[in-house]
Coordinates of C-alpha atoms in Angstrom, one line a residue:
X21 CA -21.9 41.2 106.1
X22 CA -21.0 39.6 102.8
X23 CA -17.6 40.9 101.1
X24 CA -19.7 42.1 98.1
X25 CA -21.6 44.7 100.6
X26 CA -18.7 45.3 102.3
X27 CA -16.8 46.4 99.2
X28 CA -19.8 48.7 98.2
X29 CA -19.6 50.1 102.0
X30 CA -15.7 50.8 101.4
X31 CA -16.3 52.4 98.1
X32 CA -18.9 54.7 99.5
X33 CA -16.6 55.7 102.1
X34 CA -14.1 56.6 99.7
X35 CA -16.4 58.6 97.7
X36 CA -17.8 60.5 100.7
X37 CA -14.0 61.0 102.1
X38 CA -12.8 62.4 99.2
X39 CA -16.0 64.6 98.1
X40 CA -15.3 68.2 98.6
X41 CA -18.1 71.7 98.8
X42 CA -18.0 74.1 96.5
X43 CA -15.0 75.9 98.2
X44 CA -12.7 72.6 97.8
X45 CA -13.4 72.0 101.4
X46 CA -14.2 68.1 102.2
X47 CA -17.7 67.3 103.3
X48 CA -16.4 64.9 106.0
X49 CA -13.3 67.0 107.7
X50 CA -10.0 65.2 107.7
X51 CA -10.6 64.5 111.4
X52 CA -13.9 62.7 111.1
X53 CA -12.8 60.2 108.2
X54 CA -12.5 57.3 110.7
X55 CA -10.3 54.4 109.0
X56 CA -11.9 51.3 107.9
X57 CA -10.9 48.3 109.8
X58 CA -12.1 44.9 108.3
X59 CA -12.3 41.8 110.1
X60 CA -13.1 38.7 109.2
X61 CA -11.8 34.9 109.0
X62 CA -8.4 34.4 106.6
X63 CA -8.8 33.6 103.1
X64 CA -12.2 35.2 102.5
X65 CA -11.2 37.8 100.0
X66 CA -10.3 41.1 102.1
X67 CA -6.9 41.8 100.8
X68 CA -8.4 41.0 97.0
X69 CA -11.1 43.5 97.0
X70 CA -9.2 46.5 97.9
X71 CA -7.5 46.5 94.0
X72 CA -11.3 46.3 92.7
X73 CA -12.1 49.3 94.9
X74 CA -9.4 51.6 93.8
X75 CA -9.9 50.7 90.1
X76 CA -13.7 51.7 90.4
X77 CA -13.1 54.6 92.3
X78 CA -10.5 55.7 89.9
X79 CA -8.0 56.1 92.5
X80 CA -4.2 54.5 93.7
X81 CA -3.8 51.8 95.6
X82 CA -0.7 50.9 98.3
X83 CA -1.1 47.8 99.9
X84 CA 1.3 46.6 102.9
X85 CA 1.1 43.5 105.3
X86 CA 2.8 45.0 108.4
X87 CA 3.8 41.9 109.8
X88 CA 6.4 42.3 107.5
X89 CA 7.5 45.7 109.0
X90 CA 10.0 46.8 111.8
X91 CA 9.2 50.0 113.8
X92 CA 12.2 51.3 112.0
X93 CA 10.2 50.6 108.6
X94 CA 7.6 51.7 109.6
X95 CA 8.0 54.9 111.9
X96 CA 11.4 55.6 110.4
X97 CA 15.0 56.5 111.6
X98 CA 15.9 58.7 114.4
X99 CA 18.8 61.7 113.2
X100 CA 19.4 64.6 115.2
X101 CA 18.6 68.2 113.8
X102 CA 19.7 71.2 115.1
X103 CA 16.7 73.5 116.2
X104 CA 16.8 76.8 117.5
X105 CA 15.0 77.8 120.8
X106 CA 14.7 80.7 122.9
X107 CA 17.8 82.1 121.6
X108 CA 19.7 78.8 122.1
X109 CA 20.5 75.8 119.5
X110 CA 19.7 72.6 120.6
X111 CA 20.0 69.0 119.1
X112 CA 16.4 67.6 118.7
X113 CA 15.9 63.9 117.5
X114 CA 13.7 63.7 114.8
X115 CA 12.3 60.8 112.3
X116 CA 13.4 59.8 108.9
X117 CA 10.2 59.6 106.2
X118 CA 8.4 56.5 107.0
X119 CA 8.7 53.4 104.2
X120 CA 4.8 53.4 103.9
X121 CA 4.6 57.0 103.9
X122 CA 7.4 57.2 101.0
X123 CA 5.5 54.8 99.0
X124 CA 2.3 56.7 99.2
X125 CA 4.0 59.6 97.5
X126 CA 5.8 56.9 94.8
X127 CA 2.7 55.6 94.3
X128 CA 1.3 59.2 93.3
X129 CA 3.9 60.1 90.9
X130 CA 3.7 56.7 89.3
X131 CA 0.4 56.9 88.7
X132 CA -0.3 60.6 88.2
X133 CA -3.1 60.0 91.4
X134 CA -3.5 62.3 94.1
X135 CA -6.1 60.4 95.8
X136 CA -5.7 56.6 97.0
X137 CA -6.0 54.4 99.7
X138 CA -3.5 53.4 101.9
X139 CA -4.4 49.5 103.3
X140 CA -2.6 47.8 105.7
X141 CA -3.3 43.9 106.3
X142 CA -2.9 41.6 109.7
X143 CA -3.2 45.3 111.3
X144 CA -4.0 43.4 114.7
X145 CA -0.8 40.4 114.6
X146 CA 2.1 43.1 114.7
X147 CA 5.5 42.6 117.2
X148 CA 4.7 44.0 120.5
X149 CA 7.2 46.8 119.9
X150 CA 4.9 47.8 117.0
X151 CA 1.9 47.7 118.4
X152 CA 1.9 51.7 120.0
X153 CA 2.6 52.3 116.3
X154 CA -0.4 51.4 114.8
X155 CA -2.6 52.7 117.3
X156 CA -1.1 55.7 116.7
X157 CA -1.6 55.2 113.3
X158 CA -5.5 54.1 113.5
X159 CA -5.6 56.8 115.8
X160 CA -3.8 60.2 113.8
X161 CA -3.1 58.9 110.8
X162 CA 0.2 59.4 110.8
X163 CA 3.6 57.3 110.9
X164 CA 5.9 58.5 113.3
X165 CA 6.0 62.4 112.6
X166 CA 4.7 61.5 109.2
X167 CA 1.5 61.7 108.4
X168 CA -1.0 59.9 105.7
X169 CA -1.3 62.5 102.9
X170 CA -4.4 64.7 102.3
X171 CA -7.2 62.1 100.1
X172 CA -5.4 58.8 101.1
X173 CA -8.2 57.0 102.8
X174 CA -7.1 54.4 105.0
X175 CA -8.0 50.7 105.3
X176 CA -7.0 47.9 107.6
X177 CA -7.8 44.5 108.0
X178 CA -6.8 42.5 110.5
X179 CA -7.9 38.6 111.9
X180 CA -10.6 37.4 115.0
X181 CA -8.4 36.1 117.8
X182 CA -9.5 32.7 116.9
X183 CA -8.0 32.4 113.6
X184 CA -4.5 33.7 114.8
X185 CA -2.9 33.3 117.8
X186 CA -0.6 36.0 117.2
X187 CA -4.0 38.8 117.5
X188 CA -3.5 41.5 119.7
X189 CA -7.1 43.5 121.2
X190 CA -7.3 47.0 120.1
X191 CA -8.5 48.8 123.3
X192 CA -11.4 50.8 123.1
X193 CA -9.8 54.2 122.4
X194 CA -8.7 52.5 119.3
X195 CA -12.1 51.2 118.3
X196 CA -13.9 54.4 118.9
X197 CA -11.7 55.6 116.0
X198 CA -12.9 53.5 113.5
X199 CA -15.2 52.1 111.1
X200 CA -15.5 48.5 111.7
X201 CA -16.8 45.8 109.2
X202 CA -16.8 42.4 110.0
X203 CA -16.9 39.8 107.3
X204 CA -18.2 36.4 106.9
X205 CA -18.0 33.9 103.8
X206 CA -20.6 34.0 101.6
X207 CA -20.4 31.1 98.6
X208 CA -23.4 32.8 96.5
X209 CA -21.4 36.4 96.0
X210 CA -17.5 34.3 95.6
X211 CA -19.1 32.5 92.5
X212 CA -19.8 36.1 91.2
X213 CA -16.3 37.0 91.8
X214 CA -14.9 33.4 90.1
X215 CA -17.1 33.6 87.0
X216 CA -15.6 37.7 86.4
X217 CA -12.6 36.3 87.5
X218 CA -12.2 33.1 85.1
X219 CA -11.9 30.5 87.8
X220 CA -11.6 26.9 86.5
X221 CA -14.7 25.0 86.0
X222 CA -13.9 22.4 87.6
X223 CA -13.9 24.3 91.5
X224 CA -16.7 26.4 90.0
X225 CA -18.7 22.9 89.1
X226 CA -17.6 21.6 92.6
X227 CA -18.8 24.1 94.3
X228 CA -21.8 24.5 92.7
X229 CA -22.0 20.6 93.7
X230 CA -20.4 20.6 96.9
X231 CA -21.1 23.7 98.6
X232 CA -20.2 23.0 102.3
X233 CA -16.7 22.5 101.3
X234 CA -16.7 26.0 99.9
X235 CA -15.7 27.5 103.8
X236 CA -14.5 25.2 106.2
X237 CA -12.0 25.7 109.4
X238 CA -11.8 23.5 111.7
X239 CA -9.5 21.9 114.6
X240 CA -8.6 18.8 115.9
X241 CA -5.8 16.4 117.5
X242 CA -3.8 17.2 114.2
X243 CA -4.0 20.4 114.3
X244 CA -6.5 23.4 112.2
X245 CA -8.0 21.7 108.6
X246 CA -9.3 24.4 106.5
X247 CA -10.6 25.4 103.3
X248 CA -10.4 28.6 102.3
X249 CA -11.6 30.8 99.5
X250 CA -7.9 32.2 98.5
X251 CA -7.2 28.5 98.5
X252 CA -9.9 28.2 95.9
X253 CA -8.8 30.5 93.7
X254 CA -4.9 29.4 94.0
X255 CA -5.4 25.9 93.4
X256 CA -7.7 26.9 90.3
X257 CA -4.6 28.9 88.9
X258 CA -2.7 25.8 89.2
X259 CA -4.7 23.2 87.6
X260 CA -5.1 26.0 84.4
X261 CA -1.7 25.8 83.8
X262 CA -1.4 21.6 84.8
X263 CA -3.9 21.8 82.5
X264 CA -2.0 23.7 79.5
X265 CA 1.4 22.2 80.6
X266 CA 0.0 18.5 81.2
X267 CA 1.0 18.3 84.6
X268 CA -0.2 15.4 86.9
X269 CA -2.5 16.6 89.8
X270 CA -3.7 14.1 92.3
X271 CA -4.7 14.2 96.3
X272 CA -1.4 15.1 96.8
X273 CA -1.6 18.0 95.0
X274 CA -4.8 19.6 95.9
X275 CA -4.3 18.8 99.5
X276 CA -1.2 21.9 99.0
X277 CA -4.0 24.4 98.7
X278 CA -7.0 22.4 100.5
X279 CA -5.9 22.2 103.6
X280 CA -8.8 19.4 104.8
X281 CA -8.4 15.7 104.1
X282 CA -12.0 15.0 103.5
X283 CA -12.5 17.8 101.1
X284 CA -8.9 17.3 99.9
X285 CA -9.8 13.7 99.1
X286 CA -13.5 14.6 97.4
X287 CA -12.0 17.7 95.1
X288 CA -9.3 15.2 94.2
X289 CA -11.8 12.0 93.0
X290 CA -13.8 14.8 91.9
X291 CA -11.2 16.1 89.0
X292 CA -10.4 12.9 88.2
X293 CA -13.6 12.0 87.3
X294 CA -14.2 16.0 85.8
X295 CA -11.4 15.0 83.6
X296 CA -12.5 11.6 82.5
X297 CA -15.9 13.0 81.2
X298 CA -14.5 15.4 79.2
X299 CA -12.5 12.5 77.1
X300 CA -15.6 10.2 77.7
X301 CA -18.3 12.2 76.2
X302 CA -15.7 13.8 73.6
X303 CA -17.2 17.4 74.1
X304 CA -14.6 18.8 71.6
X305 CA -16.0 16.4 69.3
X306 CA -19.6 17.6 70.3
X307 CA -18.4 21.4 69.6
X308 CA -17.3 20.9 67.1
X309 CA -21.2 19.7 65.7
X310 CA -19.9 16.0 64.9
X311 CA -22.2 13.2 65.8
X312 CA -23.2 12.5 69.5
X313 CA -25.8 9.4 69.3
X314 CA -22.6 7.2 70.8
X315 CA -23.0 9.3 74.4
X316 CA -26.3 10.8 74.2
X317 CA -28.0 7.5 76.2
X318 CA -25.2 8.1 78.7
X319 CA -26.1 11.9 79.4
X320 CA -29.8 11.0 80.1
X321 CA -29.1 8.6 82.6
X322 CA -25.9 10.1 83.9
X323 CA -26.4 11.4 88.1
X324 CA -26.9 14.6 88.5
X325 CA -23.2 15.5 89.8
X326 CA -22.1 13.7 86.6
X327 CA -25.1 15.9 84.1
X328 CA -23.7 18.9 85.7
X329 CA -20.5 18.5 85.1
X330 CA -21.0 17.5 81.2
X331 CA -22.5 21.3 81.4
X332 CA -19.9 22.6 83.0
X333 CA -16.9 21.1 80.0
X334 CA -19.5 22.5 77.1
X335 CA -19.8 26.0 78.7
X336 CA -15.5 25.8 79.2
X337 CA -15.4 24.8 75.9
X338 CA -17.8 27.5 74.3
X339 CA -15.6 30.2 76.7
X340 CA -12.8 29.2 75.3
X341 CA -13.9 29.8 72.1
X342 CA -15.9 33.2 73.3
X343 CA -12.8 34.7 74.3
X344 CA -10.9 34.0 71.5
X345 CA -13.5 35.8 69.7
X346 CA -13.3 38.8 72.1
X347 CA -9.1 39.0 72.2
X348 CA -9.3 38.9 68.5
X349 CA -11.9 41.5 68.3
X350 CA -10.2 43.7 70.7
X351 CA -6.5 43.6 68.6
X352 CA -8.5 44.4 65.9
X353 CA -10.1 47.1 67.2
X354 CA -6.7 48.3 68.7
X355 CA -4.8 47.9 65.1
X356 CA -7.7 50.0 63.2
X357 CA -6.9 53.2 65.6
X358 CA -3.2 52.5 64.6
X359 CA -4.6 52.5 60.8
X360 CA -6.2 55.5 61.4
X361 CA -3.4 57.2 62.7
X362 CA -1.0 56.3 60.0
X363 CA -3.1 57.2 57.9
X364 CA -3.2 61.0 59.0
X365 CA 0.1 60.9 59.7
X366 CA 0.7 60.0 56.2
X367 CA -1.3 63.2 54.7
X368 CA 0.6 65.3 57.7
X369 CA 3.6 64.1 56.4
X370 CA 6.1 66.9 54.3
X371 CA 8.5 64.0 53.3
X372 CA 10.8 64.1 55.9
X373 CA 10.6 60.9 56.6
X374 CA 9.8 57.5 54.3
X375 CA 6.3 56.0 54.9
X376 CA 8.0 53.1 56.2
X377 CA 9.9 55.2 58.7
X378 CA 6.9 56.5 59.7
X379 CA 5.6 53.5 60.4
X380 CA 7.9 52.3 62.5
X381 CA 8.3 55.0 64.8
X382 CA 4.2 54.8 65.2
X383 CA 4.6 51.6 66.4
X384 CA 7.6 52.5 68.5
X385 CA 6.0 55.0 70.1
X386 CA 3.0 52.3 71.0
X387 CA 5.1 50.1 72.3
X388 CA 6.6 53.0 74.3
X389 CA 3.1 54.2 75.5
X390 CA 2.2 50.1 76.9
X391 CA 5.7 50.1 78.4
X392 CA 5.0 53.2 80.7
X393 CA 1.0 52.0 81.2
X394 CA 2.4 48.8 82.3
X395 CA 4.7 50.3 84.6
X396 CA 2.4 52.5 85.9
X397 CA -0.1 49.9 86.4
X398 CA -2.7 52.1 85.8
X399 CA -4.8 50.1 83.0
X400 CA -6.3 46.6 83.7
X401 CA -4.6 43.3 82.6
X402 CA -6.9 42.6 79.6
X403 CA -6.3 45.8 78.3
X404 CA -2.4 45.0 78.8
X405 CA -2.8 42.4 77.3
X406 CA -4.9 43.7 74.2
X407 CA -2.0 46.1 73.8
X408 CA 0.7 43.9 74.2
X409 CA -0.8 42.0 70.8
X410 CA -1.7 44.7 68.9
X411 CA 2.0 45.8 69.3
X412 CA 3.3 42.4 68.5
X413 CA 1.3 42.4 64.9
X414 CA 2.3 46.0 64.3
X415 CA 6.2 45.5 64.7
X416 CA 5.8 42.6 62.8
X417 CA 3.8 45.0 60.3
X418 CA 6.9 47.2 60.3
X419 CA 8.8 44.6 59.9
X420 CA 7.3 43.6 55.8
X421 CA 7.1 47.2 55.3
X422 CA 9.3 47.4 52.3
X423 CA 11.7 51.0 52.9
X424 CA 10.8 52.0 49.5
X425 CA 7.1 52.5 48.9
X426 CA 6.1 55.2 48.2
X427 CA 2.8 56.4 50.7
X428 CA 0.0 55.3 48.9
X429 CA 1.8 52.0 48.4
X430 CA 2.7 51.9 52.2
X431 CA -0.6 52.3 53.3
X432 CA -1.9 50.0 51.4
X433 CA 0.6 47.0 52.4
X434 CA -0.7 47.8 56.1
X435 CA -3.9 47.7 55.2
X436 CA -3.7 44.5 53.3
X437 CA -2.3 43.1 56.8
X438 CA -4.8 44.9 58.8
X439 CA -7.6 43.1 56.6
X440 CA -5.5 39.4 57.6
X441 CA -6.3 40.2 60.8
X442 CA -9.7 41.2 60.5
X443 CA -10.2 37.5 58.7
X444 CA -9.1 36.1 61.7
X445 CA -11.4 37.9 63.9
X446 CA -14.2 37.1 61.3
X447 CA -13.5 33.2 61.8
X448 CA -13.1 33.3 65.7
X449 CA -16.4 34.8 65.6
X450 CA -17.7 32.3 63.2
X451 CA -16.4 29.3 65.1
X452 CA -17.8 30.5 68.7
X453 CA -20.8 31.1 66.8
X454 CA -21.2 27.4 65.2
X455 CA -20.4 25.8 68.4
X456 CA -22.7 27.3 70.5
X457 CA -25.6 25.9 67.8
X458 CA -23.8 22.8 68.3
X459 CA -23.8 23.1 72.3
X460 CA -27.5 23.7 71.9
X461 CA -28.2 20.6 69.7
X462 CA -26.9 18.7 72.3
X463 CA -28.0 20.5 74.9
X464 CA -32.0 20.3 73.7
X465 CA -31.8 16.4 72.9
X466 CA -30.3 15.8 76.3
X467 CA -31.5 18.1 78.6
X468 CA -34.1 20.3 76.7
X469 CA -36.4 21.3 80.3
X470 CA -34.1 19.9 83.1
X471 CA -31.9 22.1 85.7
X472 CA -29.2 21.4 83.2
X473 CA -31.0 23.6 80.3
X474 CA -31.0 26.6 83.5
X475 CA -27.5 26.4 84.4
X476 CA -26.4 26.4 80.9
X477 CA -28.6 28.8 80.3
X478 CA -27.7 31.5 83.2
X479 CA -24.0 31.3 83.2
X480 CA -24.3 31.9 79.2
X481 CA -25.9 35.0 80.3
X482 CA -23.2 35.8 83.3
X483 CA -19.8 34.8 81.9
X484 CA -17.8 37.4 81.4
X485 CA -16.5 36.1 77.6
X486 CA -20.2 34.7 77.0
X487 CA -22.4 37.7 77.6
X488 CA -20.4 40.0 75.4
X489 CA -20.6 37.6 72.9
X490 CA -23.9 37.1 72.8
X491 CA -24.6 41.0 73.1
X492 CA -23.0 41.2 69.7
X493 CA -23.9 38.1 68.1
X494 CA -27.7 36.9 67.7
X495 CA -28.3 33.4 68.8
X496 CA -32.4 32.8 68.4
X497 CA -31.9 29.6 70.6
X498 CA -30.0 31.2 73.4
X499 CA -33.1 34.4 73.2
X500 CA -35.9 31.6 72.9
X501 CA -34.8 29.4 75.6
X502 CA -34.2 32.5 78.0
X503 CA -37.7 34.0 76.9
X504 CA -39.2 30.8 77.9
X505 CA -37.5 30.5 81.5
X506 CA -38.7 33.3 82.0
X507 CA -42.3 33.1 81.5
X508 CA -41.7 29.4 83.7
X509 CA -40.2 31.9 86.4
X510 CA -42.8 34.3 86.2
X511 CA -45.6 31.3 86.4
X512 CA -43.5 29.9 89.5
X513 CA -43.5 33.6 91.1
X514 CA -47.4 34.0 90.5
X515 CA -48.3 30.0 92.1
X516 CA -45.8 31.0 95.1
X517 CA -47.7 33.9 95.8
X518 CA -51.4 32.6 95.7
X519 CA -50.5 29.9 97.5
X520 CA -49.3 32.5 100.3
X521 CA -52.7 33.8 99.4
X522 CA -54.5 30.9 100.5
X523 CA -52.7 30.7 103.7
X524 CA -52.9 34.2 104.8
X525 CA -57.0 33.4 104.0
X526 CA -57.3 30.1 105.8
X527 CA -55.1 32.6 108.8
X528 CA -58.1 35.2 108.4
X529 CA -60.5 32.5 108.9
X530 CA -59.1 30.8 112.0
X531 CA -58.8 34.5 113.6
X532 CA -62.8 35.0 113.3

């Protein structure tokens, strides 16, 4: 299966392991929650879903890759205990808490969790004198004389023999003890993952282009050439920040995370060329609504790779600008609570302390709250980082706050900075707004029914910064254009199926 099903199939488990009766007794009994092993090819995504899974399923997350691990680590250290038998004391070797096991329970008081799920990666490439270990482990649950905590389900994942010479067979004693899921790549559900996930454009373009080189492993004289899908997503993290520090990236470069020379060498020619249209066709220019006549001819008898690619820059563009929208809406929304709160605290107030003291120990307190969130890590990284700026403006609120307003006068210098703010979100709205009319001016003179106007068209509807945006902001061409796709679809769909129609008649007729 795909990793998108097999993520769902995970978080069912989870949900069924942990579901209790009316008596608080689990519906599954501890004994019958089999561990999930997954298996697939490297770099396809298994070790990335597992932090989706426990943020869905509202539960904690330890993660270890026991290659890493001794038995000592892992089982723990021998000490002898004195135990009493049969009238007699005798010294009796016994196990220290396990590393894993200790950071199951850290992981509970840090996040206030008593469920989770306990994954272990390359399950199947451990030392020899590990290996009894984690059968035992797959097996009882338990590390040494330590087990897995009641409502930690437990994950592994683990490599086929011919990705890793390292593999070691679980026996069938082992197997019969767990759920098995085995994984192959799948490009169509990855680009779901890199659009929520803000991948460059560029690999996404690529690979909308190119998409044999999504998953490739292969071997020869030289050795394995692969392409992977965590390669993917590592060299796209690199060339956004190339990109924002104007560092150089050529073959030599991209061949770091693409381990194949032919796709190496195409991704390579290909972001050259990615990078040259976007100065060619000036699509900052074109954003911003200034004249495009100059490249228009160029668009319409542009190649295809080259057409798609111009889509790709305006839609990076037009995110760019969505998201500044949404990270200024957010902060604002943030600072308002913080309004609202002064504000009572003001009226609660009995004068013990001055409005501007009050203020400041708000804010305090906020920046206290994101500190032990962030240490935690118990809210998602755009909400961190929503924080993190809300509590930069309101120190620097606390900051202008003169120490000898009175309250009314107080409140009203924060609200004077507060409405600042709101400006701002007011003109990154404005300026997504105006150039996605502009997007569409060009878009309808050069491509107005072509694949282009489609892909535009759907990942405006799918991007993570785009779809809010549009939620909250009319656009009559983006709702017209859509409408009329649509209908197009819906004719396509009603053709396909008379023609299959016709053909299951001319079948009935050949029968008699």
């Amino acid at each position: 299966m795909d990793i998108q099903r097999a993520k769902e199939e995970i978080k069912q488990t989870v949900r069924a392991y942990l579901a209790c009766d009316d008596t608080g007794s689990p519906l599954i009994p501890p004994v019958r929650q089999r561990p999930i092993l997954l298996m697939g090819p490297p770099g396809i995504g298994k070790t990335q879903i597992m932090a989706q899974i426990a943020e869905e399923c509202g539960v904690a997350l330890v993660a270890y890759t026991i290659t890493h691990h001794t038995r000592q680590s892992a089982v723990g250290l021998p000490f002898i205990r004195e135990r009493n038998f049969g009238g007699k004391t005798r010294s009796v070797t016994e196990y220290t808490m396990s590393e894993i096991i200790a950071s199951v329970y850290a992981a509970m008081e840090r996040t206030g969790k008593p469920n989770g799920i306990l994954f272990i990666d390359e399950i199947n490439c451990v030392s020899e004198t590990l290996t009894p270990t984690m059968l035992q482990f797959l097996q009882c649950k338990t590390f040494g004389n330590q087990a897995v905590p009641a409502g930690w389900v437990i994950v592994a994942a683990g490599n086929p023999p011919e990705y890793n010479k390292s593999v070691r067979e679980f026996d069938l004693v082992t197997l019969d003890r767990v759920r098995r899921i085995d994984i192959e790549p799948k490009l169509s559900v990855w680009q779901r993952y890199a659009r929520a996930q803000r991948l460059h454009p560029a690999v996404t373009a690529y690979l909308e282009l190119r998409p044999q080189h999504f998953y490739k492993i292969e071997n020869d004289v030289d050795g394995p050439q692969f392409v992977t899908a965590r390669g993917w997503e590592d060299l796209s993290a690199f060339l956004q920040a190339a990109v924002r520090l104007g560092l150089p990236v050529d073959e030599g470069v991209v061949a770091q995370y693409l381990r194949h020379p032919e796709v190496a060498r195409d991704f390579a020619a290909y972001w050259a060329l990615y990078r040259k249209y976007r100065q060619d066709y000036g699509v900052e220019d074109i954003l911003q609504g200034k004249p495009f006549d100059a490249v228009l001819e160029r668009a319409l008898n542009a190649n295809f790779d080259e057409r798609i690619s111009l889509v790709s820059l305006l839609l990076a563009g037009l995110n760019t600008r969505f998201a500044a929208a949404r990270r200024a809406d957010d902060v604002t929304d943030a600072c308002y609570q913080q309004l609202r709160s002064y504000k009572r605290a003001l009226n609660d107030s009995a004068g013990e302390e001055t409005p501007a003291a009050l203020f400041a120990g708000q804010t305090t307190a906020y920046r206290a709250r994101l500190d032990a969130a962030k240490a935690a890590g118990t809210l998602p990284a755009a909400e961190l980082a929503t924080r993190a700026r809300a509590a930069a403006l309101l120190d620097a609120w606390a900051a202008e706050l003169g120490t000898d307003l009175d309250a009314d006068a107080a409140f009203d210098a924060v609200r004077a900075a507060f409405n600042r703010q709101v400006r701002l979100r007011e003109d990154a709205v404005a300026a997504a707004a105006d150039a996605l009319e502009a997007a569409f001016d060009f878009m309808e003179r050069a491509f107005p029914d072509g694949q282009e106007m489609v892909v535009f068209l759907n990942e405006l509807a799918l991007g993570p910064d785009s779809a809010p945006f549009l939620a909250d902001n009319e656009c009559e061409r983006f709702e017209q254009y859509s409408q009329k796709l649509l209908l197009h679809a819906g004719q396509d769909e009603l053709l396909a199926e008379l023609e299959r129609g016709d053909l299951r008649a001319a079948e009935h007729s050949t029968e008699f």
